[in-house]
Coordinates of C-alpha atoms in Angstrom, one line a residue:
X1 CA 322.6 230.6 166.0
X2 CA 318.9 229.6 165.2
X3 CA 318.0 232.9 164.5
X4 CA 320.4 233.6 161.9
X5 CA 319.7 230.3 159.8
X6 CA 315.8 231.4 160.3
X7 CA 316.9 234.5 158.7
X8 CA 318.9 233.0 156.2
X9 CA 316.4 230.5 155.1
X10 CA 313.8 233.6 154.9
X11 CA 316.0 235.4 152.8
X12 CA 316.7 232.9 150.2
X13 CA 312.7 232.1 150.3
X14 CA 312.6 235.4 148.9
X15 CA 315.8 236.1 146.8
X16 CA 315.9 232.5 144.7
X17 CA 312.5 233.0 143.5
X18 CA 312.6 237.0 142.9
X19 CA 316.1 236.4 141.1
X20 CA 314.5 233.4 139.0
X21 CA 311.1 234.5 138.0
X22 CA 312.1 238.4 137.9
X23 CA 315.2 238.6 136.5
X24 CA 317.0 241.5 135.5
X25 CA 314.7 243.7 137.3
X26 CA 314.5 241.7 140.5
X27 CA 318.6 242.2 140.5
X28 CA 318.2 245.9 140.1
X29 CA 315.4 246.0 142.8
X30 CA 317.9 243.4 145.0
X31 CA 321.2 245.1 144.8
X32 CA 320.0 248.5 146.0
X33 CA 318.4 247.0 148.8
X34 CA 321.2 245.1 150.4
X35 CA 323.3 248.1 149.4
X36 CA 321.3 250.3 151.8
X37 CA 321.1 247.7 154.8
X38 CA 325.3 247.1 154.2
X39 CA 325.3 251.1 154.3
X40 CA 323.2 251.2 157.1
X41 CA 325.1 248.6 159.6
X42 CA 328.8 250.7 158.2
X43 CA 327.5 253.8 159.1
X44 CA 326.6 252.7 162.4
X45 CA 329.8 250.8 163.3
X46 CA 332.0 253.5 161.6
X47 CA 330.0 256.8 162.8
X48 CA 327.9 256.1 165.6
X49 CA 327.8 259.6 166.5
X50 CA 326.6 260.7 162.8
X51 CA 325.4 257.8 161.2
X52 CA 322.3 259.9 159.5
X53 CA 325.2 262.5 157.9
X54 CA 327.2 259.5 157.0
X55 CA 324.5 257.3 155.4
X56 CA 323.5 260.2 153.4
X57 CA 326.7 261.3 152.2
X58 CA 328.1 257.6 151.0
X59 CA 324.3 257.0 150.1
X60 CA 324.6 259.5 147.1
X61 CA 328.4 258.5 146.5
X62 CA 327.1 255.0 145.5
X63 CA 324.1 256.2 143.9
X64 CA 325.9 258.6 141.8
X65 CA 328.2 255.4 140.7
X66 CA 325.9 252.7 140.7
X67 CA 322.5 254.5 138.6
X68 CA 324.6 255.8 135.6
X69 CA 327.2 252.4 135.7
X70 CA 323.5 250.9 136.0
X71 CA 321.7 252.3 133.0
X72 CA 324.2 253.9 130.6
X73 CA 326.4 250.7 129.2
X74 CA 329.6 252.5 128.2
X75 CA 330.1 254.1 131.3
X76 CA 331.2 250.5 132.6
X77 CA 334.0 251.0 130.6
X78 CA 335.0 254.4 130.6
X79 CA 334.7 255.4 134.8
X80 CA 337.3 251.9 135.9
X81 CA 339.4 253.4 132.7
X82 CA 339.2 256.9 134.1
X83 CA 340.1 255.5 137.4
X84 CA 343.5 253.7 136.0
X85 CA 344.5 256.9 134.5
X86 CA 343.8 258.7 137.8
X87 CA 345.8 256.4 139.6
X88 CA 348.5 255.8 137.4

């Protein structure tokens, strides 16, 4: 129990600050790192046998999504419209 509010106090140490005083960028740096430590604890609960082959495959899958949503603005439009059509 200690251990995880040590960690949690650590963490917002670093993210308030980061988030604050960097800004967009910090965000950009941020979210890709969480993304890969959520990935990484997944891929070992969900594959423990391949969890390399797994954390590379959904590794590009959310990079392919998240870069191009990321840096080219009407993308976040058109890939959740494309995705109503698809599903409709």
């Amino acid at each position: 129990m200690i251990q995880r509010l040590l960690a949690a106090g650590l963490g917002l140490l670093l993210v308030i600050p980061a988030v604050v005083f960097g800004g967009e960028i910090a965000v950009e740096i941020l979210v890709p790192i969480a993304m890969s430590i959520c990935l990484f604890e997944y891929a070992s609960m969900a594959f423990p046998r391949a969890r390399n082959a797994a954390m590379l495959l959904i590794g590009l899958g959310i990079a392919a999504l998240y870069v191009p949503l990321l840096y080219v603005p009407w993308l976040g439009v058109a890939l959740p419209a494309a995705g109503v059509l698809v599903g409709a």
